[in-house]
Short mmCIF file of C-alpha atoms in Angstrom, two decimals:
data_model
loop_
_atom_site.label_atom_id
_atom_site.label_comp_id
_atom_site.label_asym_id
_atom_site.label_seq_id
_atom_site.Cartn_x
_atom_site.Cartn_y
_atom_site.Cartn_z
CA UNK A 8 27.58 58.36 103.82
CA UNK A 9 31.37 59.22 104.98
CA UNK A 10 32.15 62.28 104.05
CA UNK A 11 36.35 62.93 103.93
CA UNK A 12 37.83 66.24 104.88
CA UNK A 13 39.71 68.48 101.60
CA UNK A 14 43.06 68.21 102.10
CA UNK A 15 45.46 71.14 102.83
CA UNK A 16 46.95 73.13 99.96
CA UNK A 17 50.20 71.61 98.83
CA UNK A 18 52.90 74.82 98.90
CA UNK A 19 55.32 72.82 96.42
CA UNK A 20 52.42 72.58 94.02
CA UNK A 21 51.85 75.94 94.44
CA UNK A 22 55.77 77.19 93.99
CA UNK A 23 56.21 78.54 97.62
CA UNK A 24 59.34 77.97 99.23
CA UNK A 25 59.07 76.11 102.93
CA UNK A 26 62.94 76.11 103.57
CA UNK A 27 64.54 78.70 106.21
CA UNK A 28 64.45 82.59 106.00
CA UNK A 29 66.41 85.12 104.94
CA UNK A 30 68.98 85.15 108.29
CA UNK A 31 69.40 88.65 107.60
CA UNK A 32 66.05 89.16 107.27
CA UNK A 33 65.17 87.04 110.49
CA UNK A 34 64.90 86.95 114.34
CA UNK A 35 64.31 84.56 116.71
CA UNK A 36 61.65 83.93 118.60
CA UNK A 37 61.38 83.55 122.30
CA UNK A 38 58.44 81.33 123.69
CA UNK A 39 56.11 82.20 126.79
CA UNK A 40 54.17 79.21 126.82
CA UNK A 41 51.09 82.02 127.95
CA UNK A 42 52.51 83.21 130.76
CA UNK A 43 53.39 86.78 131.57
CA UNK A 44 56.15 88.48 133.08
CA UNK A 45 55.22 87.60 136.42
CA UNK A 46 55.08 83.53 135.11
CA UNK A 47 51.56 83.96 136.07
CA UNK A 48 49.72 81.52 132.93
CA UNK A 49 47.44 84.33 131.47
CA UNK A 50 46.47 82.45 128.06
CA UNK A 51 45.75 79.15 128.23
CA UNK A 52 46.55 76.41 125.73
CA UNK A 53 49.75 76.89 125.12
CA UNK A 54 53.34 75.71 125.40
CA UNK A 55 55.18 73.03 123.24
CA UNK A 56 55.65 73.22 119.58
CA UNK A 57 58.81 73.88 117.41
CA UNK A 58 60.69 76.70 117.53
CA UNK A 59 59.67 80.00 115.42
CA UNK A 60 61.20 82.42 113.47
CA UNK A 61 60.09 86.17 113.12
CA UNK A 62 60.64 87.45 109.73
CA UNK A 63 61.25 91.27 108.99
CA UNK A 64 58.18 92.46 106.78
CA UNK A 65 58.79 95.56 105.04
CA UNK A 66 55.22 97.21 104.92
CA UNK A 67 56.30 100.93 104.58
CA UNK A 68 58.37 100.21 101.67
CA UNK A 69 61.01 103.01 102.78
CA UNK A 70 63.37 104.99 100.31
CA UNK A 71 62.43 102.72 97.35
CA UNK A 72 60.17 105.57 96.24
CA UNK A 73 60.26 105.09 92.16
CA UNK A 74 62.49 101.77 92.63
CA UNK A 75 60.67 98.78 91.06
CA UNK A 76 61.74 95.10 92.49
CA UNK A 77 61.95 91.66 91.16
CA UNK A 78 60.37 88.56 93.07
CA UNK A 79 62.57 86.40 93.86
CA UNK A 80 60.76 83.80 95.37
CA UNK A 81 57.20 83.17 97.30
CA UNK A 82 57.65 82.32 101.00
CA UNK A 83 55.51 80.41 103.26
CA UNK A 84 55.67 82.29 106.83
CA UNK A 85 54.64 80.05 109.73
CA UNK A 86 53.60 82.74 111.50
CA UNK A 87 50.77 84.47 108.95
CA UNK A 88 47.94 83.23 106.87
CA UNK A 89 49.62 84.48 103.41
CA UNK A 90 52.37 84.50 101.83
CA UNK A 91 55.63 86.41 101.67
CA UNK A 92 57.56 87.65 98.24
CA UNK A 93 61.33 88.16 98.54
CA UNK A 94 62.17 90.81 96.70
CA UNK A 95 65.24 92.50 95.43
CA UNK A 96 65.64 96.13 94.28
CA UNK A 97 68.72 97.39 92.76
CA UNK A 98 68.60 101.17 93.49
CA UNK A 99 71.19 103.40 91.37
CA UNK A 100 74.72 103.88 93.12
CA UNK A 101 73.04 101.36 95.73
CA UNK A 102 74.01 98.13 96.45
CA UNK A 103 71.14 95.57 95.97
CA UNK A 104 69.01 94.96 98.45
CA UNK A 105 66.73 92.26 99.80
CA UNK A 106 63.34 92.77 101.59
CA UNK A 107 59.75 90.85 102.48
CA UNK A 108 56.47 91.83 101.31
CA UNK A 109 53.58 90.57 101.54
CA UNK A 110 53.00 88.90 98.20
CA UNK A 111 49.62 89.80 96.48
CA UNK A 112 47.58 86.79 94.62
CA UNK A 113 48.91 86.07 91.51
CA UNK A 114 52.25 86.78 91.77
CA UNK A 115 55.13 84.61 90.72
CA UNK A 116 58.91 84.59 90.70
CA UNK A 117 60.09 87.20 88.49
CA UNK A 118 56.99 89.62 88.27
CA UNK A 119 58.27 93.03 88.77
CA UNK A 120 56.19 95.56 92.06
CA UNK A 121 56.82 99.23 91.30
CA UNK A 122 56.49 101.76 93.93
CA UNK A 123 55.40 105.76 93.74
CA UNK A 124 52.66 107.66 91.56
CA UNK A 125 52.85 106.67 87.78
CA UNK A 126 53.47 102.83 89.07
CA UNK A 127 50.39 100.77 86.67
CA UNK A 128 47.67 99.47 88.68
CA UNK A 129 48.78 95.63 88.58
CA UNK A 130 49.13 93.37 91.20
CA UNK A 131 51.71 94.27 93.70
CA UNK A 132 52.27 98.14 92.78
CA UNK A 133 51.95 100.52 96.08
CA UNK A 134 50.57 103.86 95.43
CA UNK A 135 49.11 106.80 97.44
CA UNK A 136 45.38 106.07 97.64
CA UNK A 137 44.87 109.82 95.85
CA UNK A 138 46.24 107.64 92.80
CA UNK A 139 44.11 104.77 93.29
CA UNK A 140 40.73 104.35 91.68
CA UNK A 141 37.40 103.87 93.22
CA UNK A 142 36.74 100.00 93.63
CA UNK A 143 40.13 98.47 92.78
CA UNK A 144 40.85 95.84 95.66
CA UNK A 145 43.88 96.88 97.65
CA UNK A 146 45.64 95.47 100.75
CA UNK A 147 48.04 96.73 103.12
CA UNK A 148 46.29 99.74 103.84
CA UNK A 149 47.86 102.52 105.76
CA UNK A 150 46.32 104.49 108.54
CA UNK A 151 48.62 107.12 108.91
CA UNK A 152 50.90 108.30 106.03
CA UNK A 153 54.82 106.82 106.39
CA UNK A 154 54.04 104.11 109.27
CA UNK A 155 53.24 101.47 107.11
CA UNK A 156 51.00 99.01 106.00
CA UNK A 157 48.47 98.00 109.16
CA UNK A 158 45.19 97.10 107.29
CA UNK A 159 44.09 94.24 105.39
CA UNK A 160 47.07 91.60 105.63
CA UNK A 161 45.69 88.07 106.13
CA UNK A 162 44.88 85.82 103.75
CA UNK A 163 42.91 86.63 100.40
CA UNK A 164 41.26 89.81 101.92
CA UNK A 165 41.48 93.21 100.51
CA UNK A 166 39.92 96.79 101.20
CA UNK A 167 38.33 99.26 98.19
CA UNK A 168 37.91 103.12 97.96
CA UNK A 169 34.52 103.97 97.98
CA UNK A 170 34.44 107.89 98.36
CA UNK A 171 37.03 110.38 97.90
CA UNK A 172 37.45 113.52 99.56
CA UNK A 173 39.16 116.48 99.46
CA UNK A 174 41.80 115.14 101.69
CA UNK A 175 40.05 111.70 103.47
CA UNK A 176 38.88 108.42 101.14
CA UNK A 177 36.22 106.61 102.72
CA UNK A 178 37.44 103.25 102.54
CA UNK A 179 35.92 99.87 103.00
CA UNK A 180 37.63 97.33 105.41
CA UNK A 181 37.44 93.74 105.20
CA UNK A 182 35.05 93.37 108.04
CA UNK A 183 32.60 96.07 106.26
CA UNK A 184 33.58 99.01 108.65
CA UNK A 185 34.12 101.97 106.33
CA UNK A 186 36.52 104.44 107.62
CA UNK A 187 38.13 107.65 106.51
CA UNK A 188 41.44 107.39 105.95
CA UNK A 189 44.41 110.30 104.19
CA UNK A 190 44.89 110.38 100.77
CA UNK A 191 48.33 110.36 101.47
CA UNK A 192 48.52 106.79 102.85
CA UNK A 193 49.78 104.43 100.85
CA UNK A 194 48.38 100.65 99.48
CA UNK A 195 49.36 97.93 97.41
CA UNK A 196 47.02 96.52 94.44
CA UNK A 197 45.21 92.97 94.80
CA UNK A 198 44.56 90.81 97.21
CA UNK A 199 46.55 88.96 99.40
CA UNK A 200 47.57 85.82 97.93
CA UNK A 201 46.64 82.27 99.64
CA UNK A 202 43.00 81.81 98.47
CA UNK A 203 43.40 78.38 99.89
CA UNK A 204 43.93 78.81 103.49
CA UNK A 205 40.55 78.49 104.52
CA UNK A 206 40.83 74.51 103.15
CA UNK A 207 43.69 74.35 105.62
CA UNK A 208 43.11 70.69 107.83
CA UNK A 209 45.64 69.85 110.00
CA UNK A 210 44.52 66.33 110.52
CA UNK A 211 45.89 65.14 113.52
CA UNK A 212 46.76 66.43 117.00
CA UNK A 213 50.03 66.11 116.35
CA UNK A 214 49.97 68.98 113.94
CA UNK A 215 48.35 71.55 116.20
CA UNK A 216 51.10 70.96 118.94
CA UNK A 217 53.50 71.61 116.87
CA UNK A 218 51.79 75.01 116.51
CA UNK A 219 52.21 75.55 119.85
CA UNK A 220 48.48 74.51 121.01
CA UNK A 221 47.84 72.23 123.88
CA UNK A 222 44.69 70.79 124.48
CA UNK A 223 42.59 73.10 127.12
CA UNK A 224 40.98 70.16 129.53
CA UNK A 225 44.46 68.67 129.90
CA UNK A 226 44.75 70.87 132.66
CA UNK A 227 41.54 69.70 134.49
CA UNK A 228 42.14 66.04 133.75
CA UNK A 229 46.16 67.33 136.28
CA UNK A 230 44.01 69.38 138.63
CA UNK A 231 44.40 72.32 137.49
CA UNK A 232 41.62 75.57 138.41
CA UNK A 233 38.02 75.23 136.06
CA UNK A 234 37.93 78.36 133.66
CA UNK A 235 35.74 79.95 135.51
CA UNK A 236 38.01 80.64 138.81
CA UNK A 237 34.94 82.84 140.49
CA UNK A 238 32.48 79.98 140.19
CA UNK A 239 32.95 78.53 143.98
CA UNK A 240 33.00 82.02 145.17
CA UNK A 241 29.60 82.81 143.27
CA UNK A 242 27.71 79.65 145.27
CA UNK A 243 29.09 80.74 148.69
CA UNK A 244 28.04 84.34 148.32
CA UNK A 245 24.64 83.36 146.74
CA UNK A 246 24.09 81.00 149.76
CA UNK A 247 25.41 83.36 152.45
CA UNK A 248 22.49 85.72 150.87
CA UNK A 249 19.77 83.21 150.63
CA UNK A 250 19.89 81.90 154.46
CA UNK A 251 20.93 85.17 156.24
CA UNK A 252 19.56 85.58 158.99
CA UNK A 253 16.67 87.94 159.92
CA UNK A 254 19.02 90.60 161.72
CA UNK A 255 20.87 91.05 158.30
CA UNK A 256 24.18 88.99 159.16
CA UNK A 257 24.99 86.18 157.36
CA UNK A 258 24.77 82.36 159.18
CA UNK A 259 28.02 81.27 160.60
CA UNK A 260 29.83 77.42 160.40
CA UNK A 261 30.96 75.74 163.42
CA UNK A 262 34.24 77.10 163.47
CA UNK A 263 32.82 80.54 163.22
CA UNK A 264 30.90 80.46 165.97
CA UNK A 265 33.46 78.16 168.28
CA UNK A 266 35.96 81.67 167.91
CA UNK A 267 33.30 84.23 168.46
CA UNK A 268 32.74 82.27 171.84
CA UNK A 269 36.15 82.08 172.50
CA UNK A 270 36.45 85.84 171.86
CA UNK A 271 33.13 86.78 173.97
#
């Protein structure tokens, strides 16, 4: 029996725009190809693929306290498992303005995302966790109050509330940690939207180097140093150990011993 591979979500079918960013809203990004500062390669794999584009994410969601903005559109960001929502707020005596969040699931073009304390708890309001009840799914978690979202981002996870304190909610992470966190610290309702990017097949090779991933034993195939780069080293010093000789030094190799005659 031949079993075929699910193929990869289609982003048109699913209304999410491909085209580029925001320029505003966008910086380039400089490739390393894994090497540091030094040019020393420190991650292997890597070099190649197209060029990338950093967008600005607005997780704190500052001054727009009590200002509620309309999706414009749902972005797909190369760089992240879910999606982006381009949103516009038109603040009183303000002129509009255009940000990135991270879009929640079930969110569409047009759906309004209130921010501050009497927001409702639908998908894509951010509220103080003090507001939010026990057990509602949330995402984009703070850790300290003001800094902005740094929990719970990726694709189709979310956190919940499951004790609150006097001035600490225990919350519970996607990984299962549970950790106290201020009541102050803000989160947005729902999940994060892109159910589908765990059916994500990219089908060729072609597709992962344009990514930016290079197969790892291309560089043993050029003659290029083994992953393990202490593994010669290892075998010397475990056979210097295991023939030493009785007087505790270690045996010596012809040219060794041809200098230490020289020298005596």
């Amino acid at each position: 029996m031949h079993c075929y591979a699910l193929p990869s979500p289609d982003f048109r079918a699913l209304g999410v725009y491909k085209g580029p960013p925001i320029l505003e809203l966008s910086t380039p990004k400089q490739s390393n190809a894994g090497r540091n500062s030094h040019g020393r390669i420190t991650a292997r794999g890597r070099g190649g693929g197209e060029k990338k584009t950093i967008r600005t994410v607005d997780y704190a969601r500052d001054g727009l306290d009590g200002v509620s903005g309309t999706v414009l559109r749902l972005e797909h960001d190369p760089n992240r498992t879910g999606f982006l929502a381009l949103t516009r707020y038109d603040a009183v005596g303000k002129l509009p303005e255009l940000r990135y969040h991270i879009a929640p699931a079930n969110i569409k073009a047009g759906d309004v995302l209130p921010i501050g304390s009497g927001s409702p708890l639908s998908p894509g309001s951010t509220l103080a966790l003090r507001d939010i009840p026990i057990g509602v799914p949330i995402h984009n978690l703070e850790l300290k109050p003001g800094k902005g979202g740094q929990l719970a981002r990726a694709a189709s996870t979310c956190a919940s509330i499951q004790v609150k304190q006097e001035d600490n909610a225990i919350v519970k992470l996607p990984s299962g940690e549970l950790r106290y966190i201020p009541l102050d610290c803000t989160a947005t309702i729902g999940l994060v939207s892109n159910h589908l990017n765990k059916l994500t097949n990219l089908g060729k090779a072609g597709a992962s180097r344009k990514l930016g991933r290079r197969p790892i034993d291309i560089v043993s195939r050029k003659g290029g140093q083994p992953i393990d780069k202490f593994a010669n080293a290892k075998k010397v010093a475990m056979h210097a150990w295991k023939n030493k000789k009785p007087d505790g030094k270690a045996p010596q190799d012809g040219k060794t011993q041809k200098k230490a005659q020289k020298k005596a």
